[in-house]
Short mmCIF file of C-alpha atoms in Angstrom, two decimals:
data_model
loop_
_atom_site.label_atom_id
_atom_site.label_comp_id
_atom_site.label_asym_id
_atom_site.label_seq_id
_atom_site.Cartn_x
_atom_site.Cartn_y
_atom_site.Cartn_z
CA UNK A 1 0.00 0.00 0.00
CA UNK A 2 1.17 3.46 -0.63
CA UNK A 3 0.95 6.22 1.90
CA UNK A 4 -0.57 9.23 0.56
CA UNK A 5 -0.77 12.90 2.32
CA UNK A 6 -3.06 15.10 0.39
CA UNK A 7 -2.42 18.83 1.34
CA UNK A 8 -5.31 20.56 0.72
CA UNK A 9 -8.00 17.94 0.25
CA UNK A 10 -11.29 20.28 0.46
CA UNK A 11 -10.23 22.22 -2.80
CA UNK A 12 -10.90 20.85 -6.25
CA UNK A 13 -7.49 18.89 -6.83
CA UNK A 14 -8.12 17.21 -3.49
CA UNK A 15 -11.86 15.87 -4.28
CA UNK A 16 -10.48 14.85 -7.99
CA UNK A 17 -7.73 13.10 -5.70
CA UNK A 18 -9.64 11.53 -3.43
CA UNK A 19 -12.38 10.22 -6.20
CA UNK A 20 -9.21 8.62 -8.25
CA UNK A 21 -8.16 7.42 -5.17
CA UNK A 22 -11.81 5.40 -4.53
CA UNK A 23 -11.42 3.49 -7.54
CA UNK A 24 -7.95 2.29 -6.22
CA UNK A 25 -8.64 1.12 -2.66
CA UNK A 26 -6.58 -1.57 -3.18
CA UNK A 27 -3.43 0.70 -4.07
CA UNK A 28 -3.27 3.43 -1.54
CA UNK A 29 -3.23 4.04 1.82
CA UNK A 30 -5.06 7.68 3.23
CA UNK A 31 -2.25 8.59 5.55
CA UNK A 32 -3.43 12.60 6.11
CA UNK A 33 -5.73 15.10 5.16
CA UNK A 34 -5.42 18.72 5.31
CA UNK A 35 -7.48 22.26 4.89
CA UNK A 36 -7.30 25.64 5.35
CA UNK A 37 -10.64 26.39 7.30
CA UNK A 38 -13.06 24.26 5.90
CA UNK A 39 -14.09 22.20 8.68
CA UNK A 40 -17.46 20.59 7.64
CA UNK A 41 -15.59 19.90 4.31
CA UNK A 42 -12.68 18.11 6.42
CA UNK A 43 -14.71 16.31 8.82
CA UNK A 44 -17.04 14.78 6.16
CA UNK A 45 -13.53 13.13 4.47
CA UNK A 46 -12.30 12.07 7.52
CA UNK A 47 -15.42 10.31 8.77
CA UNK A 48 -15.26 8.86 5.00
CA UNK A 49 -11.66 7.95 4.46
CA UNK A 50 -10.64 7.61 8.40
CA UNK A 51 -6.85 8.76 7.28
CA UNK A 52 -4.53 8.88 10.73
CA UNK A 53 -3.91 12.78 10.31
CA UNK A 54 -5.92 15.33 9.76
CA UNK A 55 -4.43 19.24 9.33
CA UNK A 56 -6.33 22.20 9.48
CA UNK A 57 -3.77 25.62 8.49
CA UNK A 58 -6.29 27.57 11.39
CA UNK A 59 -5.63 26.39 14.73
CA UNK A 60 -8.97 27.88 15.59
CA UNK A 61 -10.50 25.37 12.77
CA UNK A 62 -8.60 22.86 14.07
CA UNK A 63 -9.99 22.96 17.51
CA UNK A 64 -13.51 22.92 15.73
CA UNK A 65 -12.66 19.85 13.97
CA UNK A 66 -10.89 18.04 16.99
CA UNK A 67 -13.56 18.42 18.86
CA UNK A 68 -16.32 17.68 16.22
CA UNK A 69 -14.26 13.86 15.70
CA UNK A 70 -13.84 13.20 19.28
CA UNK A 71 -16.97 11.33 19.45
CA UNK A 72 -16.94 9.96 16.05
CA UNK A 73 -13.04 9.28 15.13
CA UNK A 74 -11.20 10.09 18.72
CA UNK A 75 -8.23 7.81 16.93
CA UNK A 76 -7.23 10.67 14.02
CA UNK A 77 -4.36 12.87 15.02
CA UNK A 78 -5.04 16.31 14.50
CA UNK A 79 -2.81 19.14 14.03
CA UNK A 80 -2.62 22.80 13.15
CA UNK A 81 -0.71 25.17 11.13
CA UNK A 82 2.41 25.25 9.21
CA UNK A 83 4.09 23.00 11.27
CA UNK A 84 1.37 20.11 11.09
CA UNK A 85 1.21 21.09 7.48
CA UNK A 86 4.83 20.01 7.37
CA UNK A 87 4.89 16.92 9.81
CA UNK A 88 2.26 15.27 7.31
CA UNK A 89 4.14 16.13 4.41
CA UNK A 90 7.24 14.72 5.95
CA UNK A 91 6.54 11.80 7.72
CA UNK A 92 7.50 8.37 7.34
CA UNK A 93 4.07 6.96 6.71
CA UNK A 94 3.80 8.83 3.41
CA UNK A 95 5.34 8.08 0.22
CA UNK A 96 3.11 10.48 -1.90
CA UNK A 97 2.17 13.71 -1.07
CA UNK A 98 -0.74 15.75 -3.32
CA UNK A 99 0.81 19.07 -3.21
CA UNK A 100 -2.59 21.36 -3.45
CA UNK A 101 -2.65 23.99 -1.45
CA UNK A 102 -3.60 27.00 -3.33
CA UNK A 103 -1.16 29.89 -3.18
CA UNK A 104 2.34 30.57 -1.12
CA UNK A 105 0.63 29.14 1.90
CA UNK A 106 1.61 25.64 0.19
CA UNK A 107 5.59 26.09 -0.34
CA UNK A 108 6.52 25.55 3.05
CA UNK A 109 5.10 21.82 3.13
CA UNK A 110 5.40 21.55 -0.37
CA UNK A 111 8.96 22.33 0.54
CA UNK A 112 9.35 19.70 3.36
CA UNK A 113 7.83 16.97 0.97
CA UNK A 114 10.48 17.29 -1.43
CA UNK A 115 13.34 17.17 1.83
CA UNK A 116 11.94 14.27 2.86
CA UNK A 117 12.30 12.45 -0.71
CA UNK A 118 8.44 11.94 -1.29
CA UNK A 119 6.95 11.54 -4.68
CA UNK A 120 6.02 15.24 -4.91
CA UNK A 121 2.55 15.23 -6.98
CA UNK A 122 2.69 19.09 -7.84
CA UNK A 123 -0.63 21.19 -8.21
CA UNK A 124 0.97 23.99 -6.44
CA UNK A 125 2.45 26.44 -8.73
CA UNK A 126 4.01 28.47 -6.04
CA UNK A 127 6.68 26.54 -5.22
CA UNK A 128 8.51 26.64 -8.13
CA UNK A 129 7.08 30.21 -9.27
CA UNK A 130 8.68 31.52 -6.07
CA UNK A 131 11.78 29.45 -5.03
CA UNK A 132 12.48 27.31 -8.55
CA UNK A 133 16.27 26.73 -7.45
CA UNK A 134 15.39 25.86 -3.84
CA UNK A 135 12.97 23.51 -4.92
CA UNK A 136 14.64 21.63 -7.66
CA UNK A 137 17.63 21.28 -5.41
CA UNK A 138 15.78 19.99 -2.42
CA UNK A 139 14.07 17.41 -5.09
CA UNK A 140 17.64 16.46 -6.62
CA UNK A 141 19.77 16.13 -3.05
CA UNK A 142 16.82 14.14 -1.66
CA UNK A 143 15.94 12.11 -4.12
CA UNK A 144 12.57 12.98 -4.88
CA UNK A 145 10.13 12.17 -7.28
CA UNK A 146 8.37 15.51 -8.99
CA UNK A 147 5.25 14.82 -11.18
CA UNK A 148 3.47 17.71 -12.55
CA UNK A 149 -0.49 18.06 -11.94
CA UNK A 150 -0.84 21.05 -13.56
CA UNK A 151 -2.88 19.39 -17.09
CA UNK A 152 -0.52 21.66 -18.92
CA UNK A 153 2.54 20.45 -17.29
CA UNK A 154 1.61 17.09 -17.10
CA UNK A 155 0.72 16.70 -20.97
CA UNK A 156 3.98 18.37 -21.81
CA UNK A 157 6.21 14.87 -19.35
CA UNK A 158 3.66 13.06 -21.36
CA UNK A 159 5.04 14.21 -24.76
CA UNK A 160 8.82 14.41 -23.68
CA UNK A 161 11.16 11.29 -24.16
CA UNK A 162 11.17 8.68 -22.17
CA UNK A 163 14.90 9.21 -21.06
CA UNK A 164 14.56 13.08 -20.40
CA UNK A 165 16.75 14.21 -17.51
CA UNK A 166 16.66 17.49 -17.93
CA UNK A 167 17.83 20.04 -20.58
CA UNK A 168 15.87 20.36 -23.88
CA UNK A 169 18.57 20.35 -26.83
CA UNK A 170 20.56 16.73 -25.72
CA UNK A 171 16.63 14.96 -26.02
CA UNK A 172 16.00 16.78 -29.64
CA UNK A 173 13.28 19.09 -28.22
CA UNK A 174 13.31 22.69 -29.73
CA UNK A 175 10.33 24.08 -28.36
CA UNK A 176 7.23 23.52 -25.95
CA UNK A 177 3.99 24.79 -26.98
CA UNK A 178 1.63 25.34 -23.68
CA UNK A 179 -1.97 25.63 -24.50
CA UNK A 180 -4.41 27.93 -22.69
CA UNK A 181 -8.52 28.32 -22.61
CA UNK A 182 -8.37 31.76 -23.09
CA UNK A 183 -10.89 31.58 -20.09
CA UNK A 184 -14.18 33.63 -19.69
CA UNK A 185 -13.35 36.75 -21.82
CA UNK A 186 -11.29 35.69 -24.90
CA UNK A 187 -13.74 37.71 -27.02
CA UNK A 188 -15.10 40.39 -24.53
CA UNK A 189 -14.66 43.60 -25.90
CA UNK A 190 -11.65 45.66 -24.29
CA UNK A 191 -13.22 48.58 -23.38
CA UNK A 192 -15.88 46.30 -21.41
CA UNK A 193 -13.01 44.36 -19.18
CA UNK A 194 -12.97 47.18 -16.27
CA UNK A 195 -16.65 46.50 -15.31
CA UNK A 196 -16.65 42.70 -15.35
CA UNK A 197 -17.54 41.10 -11.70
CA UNK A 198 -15.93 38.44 -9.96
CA UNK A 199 -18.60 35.98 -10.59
CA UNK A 200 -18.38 36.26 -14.46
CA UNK A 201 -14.70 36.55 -14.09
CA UNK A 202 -14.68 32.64 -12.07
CA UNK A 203 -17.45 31.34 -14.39
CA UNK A 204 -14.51 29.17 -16.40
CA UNK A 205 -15.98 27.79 -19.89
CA UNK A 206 -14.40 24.55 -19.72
CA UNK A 207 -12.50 24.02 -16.08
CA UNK A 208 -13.96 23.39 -12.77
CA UNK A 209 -11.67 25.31 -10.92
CA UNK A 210 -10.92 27.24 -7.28
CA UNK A 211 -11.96 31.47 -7.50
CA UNK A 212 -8.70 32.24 -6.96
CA UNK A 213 -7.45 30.03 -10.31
CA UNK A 214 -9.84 30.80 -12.06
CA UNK A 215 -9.40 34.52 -12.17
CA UNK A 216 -6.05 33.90 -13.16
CA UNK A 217 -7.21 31.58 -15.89
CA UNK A 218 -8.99 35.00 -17.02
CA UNK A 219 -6.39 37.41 -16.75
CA UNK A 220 -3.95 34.78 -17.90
CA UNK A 221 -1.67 35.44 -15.33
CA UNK A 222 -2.00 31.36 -14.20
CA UNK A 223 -0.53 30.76 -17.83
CA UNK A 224 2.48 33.49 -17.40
CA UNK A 225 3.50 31.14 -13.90
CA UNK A 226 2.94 28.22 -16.03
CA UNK A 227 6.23 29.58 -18.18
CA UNK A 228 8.07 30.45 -15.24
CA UNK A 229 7.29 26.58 -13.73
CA UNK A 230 7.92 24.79 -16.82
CA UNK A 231 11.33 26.56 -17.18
CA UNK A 232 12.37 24.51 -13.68
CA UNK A 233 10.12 21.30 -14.78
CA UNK A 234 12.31 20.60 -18.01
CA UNK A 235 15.15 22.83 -18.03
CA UNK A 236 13.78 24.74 -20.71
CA UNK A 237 14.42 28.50 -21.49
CA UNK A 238 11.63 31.25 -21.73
CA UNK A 239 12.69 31.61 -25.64
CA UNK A 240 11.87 27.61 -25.81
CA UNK A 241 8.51 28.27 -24.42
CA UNK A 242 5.34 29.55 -26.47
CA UNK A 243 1.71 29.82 -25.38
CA UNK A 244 -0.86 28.98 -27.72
CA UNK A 245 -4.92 29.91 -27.02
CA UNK A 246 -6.63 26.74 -27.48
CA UNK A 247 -10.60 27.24 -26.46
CA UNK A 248 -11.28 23.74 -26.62
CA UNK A 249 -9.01 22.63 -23.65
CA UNK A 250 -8.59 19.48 -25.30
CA UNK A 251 -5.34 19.81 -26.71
CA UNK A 252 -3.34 19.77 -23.24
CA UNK A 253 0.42 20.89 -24.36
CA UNK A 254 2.48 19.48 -27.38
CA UNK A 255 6.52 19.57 -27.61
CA UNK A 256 8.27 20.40 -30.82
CA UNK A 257 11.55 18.00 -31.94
CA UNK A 258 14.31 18.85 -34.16
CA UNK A 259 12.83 16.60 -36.80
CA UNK A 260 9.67 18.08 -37.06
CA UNK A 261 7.76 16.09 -34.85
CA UNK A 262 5.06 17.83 -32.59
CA UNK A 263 3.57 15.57 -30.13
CA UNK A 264 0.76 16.15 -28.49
CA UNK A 265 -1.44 15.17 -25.49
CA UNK A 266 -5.62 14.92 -25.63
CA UNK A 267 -7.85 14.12 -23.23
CA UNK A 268 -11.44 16.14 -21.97
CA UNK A 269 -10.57 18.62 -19.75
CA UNK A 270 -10.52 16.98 -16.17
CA UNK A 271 -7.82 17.21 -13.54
CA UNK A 272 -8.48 13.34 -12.81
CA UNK A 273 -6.03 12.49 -15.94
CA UNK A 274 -3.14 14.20 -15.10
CA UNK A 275 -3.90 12.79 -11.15
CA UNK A 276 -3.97 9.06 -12.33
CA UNK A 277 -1.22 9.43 -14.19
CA UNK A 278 1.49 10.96 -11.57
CA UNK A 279 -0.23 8.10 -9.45
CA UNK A 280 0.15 5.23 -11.35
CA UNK A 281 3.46 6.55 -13.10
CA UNK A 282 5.29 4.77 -14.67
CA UNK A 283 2.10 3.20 -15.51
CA UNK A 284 -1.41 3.67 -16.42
CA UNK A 285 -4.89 3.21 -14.50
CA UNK A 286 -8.48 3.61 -14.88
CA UNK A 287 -9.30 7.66 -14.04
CA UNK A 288 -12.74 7.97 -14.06
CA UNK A 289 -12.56 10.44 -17.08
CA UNK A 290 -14.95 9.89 -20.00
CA UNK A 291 -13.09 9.23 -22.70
CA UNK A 292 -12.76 11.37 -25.81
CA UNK A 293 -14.46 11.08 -28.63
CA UNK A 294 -13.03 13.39 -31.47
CA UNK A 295 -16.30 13.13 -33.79
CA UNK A 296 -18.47 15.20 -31.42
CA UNK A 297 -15.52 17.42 -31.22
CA UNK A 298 -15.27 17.98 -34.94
CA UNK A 299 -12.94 20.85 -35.03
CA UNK A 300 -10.09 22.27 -32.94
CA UNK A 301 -9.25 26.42 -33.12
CA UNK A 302 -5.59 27.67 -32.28
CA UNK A 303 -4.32 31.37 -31.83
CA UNK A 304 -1.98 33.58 -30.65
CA UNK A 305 -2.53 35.63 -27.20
CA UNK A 306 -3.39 39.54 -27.42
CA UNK A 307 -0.75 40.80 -24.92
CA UNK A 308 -3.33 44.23 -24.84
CA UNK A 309 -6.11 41.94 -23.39
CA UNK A 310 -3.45 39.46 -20.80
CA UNK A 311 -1.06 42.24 -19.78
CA UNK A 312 -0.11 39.78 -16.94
CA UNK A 313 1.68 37.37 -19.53
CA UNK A 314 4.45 39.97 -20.34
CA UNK A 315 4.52 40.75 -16.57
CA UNK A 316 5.17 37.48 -15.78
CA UNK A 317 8.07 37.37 -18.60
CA UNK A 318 9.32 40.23 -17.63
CA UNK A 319 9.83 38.66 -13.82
CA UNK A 320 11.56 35.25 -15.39
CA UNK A 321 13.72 37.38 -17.04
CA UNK A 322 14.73 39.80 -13.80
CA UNK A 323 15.29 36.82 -11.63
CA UNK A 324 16.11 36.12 -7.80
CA UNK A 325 12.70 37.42 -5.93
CA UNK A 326 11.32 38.90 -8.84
CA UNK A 327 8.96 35.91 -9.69
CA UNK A 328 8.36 35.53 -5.90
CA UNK A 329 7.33 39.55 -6.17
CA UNK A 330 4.76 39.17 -8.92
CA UNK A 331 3.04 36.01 -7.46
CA UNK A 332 2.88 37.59 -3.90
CA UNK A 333 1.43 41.22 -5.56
CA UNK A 334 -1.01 39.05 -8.20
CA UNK A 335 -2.30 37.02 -4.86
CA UNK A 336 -3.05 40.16 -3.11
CA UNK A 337 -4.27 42.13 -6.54
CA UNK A 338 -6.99 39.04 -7.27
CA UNK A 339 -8.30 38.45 -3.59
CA UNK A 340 -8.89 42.51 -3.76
CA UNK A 341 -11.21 41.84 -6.75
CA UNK A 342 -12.80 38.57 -5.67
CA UNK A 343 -13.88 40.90 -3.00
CA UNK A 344 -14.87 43.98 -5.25
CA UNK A 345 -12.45 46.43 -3.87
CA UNK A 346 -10.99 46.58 -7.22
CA UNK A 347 -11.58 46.36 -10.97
CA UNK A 348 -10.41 43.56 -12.86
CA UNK A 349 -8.50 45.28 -14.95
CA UNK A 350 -6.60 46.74 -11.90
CA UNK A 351 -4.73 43.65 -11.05
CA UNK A 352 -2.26 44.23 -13.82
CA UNK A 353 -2.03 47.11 -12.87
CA UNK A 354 -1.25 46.06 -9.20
CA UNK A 355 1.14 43.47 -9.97
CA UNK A 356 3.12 46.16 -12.49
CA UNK A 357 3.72 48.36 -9.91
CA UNK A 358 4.44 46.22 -7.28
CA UNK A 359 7.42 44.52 -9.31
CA UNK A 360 8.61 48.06 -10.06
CA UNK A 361 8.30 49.02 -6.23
CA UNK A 362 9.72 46.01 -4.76
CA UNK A 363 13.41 45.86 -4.75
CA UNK A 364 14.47 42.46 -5.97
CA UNK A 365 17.54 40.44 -4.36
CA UNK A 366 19.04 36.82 -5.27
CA UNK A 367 16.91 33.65 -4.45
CA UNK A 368 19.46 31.93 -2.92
CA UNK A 369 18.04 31.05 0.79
CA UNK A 370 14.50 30.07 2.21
CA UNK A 371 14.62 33.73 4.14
CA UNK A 372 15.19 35.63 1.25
CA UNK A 373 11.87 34.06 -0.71
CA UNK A 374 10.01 34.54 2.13
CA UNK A 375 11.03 38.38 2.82
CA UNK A 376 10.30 39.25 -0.63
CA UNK A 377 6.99 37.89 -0.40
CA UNK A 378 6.19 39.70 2.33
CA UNK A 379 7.26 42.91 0.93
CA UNK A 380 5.21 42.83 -1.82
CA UNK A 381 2.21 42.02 -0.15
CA UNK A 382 2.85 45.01 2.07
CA UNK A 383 3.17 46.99 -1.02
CA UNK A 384 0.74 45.54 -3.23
CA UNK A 385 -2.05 46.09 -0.21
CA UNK A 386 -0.93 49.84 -0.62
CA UNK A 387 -1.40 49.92 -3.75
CA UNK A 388 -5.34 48.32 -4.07
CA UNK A 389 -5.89 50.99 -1.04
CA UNK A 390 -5.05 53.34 -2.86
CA UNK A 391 -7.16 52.56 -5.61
CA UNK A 392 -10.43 51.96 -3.44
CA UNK A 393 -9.98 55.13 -1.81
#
């Protein structure tokens, strides 16, 4: 049996986990469950899957749920904030861990998981976005296993060579090709962007997906980390990296080789693929998904990105290409910039804007140590705040 932690279970990656997971009894072993605050959500998985942890990041949440399971489950550990986060993702019970927390609340665990030489299934973008070199030393000196999640990410391991190690030119790759939706407003008219409300801007045409991710699937800022992670996933260069609008979502990612060859990976658009496969990796199992049938798709449309309508791709460039903090300054200001909107204190086109002059604010340093991450990110929240006060007031 295999010992799985799932960080972050309540959220959308953790259900799609958890329902891959129940087809699979036989393979895996529930070893911990964690949330941020979402204690109903927790307690109904725990009385379900009866895992021997169970982490909620609010110690006042996590009184709620200890004392909702005393009756019911007395025999489930539970812990509280970052440093239960961390035991779970660490300990020696667990041989996968379901990196899903949302945000830069995951990289700390996220973190620990690679340390500890787990198989390191990665739905958090963060962790790479903000401390790439960190991370993919921790996962090298440890001996970890990193699998993208990300269906983007994950199609484009799918497509690579079976002996990849790293470095695009000695495998014959010249070029990765990462597809986006185009989300909610691909053909919204510009001038009607500034008035469009969270609701619309989370109402995803294709993706079941968290607010938070799904705003960034509309301002394409989620695609511009996507760069910035596959860079550290495959060694790749930003120049080797091109994003293509797909509205479909059924093309996932292709990679170019020197020959000619573009490979590609299809599937419908549901995060229990790339989850069965990190799973079962090196092999395959049964997902759940419905399969795909390309005669009631008929037709598939390709184009290139209007960088006047997704400012936040050429932000996010722009931050690859500065370096050190600089990417951990741009996801810090774009976390602060979208929870301002998903709580109508600013305009949706105002989180560009936030996240501009944030990384223009913040003064940027090298990357090379935990502390120096972690100070930038604070510093641009501090700054970013600043900045959506002073466009409320």
């Amino acid at each position: 049996m295999i010992g799985v932690t799932i960080l972050g279970s309540t959220g959308s990656i953790g259900l799609s986990t958890l329902d891959v997971m129940s087809r699979h009894r036989d393979l895996f072993d529930l070893v911990a469950l964690t949330a941020n605050t979402n204690v109903r959500g927790l307690l109904e998985q725990c009385l379900a899957w009866r895992p021997r942890y169970a982490v909620m990041a609010d110690s006042e949440a996590a009184g709620h749920l200890q004392g909702a399971l005393q009756h019911e489950a007395p025999d489930i550990k539970v812990l509280s904030g970052q440093a239960g986060l961390q035991e779970v993702a660490g300990c020696a019970e667990t041989d996968y861990v379901m990196a899903a927390i949302v945000g830069a609340a995951g990289l700390l665990p996220t973190l620990t998981a690679a340390r500890s030489g787990k198989r390191v299934l990665l739905a958090n973008k963060e962790a790479l976005v903000m401390s790439g070199k960190l991370f993919m030393d921790a996962v090298k000196l440890n001996g970890a296993q990193l699998l993208p999640i990300d269906s983007e990410h994950n199609a484009i391991f799918q497509c690579m060579p079976g002996d990849f190690n790293g470095g695009l030119e000695q495998t014959g790759v010249t070029r990765i090709l990462l597809t986006a939706s185009g989300g909610p407003f691909l053909t919204k008219p510009l001038r009607e962007l500034s008035g469009v409300t969270p609701a619309e801007a989370c109402a995803h045409p294709n993706w079941d997906m968290g607010r938070k991710i799904s705003v960034d699937s509309a301002t394409m800022m989620n695609k511009g980390l996507e760069v910035i992670e596959a860079c550290w996933l495959f060694d790749a260069s930003a120049e080797n990296i091109e994003i293509v609008i797909h509205p479909e979502s059924v093309i996932h990612s292709l990679v170019e080789y020197a020959d000619g060859s573009v490979l590609a990976q299809l599937g419908n658009p549901d995060m229990r693929t790339p989850i069965a496969h990190a799973m079962a990796w090196p092999r395959r199992m049964e997902s759940g998904v419905e399969k795909l049938s390309l005669f009631d798709i008929s037709q598939l449309n390709f184009e290139k990105p209007d960088p006047n309508r997704f400012p936040c791709l050429g932000l996010a460039r722009q931050a690859l290409a500065e370096g050190g903090t600089a990417t951990a300054i741009l996801n810090a200001a774009n976390e602060v910039a979208v929870g301002e909107f998903l709580g109508s204190r600013i305009r949706y086109t105002e989180i560009a804007e936030v996240v501009k002059q944030t990384l223009e604010g913040v003064a940027k340093q090298p990357a090379d140590a935990l502390e120096q991450v972690l100070d930038a990110d604070k510093r641009a929240r501090d700054y970013a705040a600043d900045q959506c006060r002073r466009l409320n007031s």
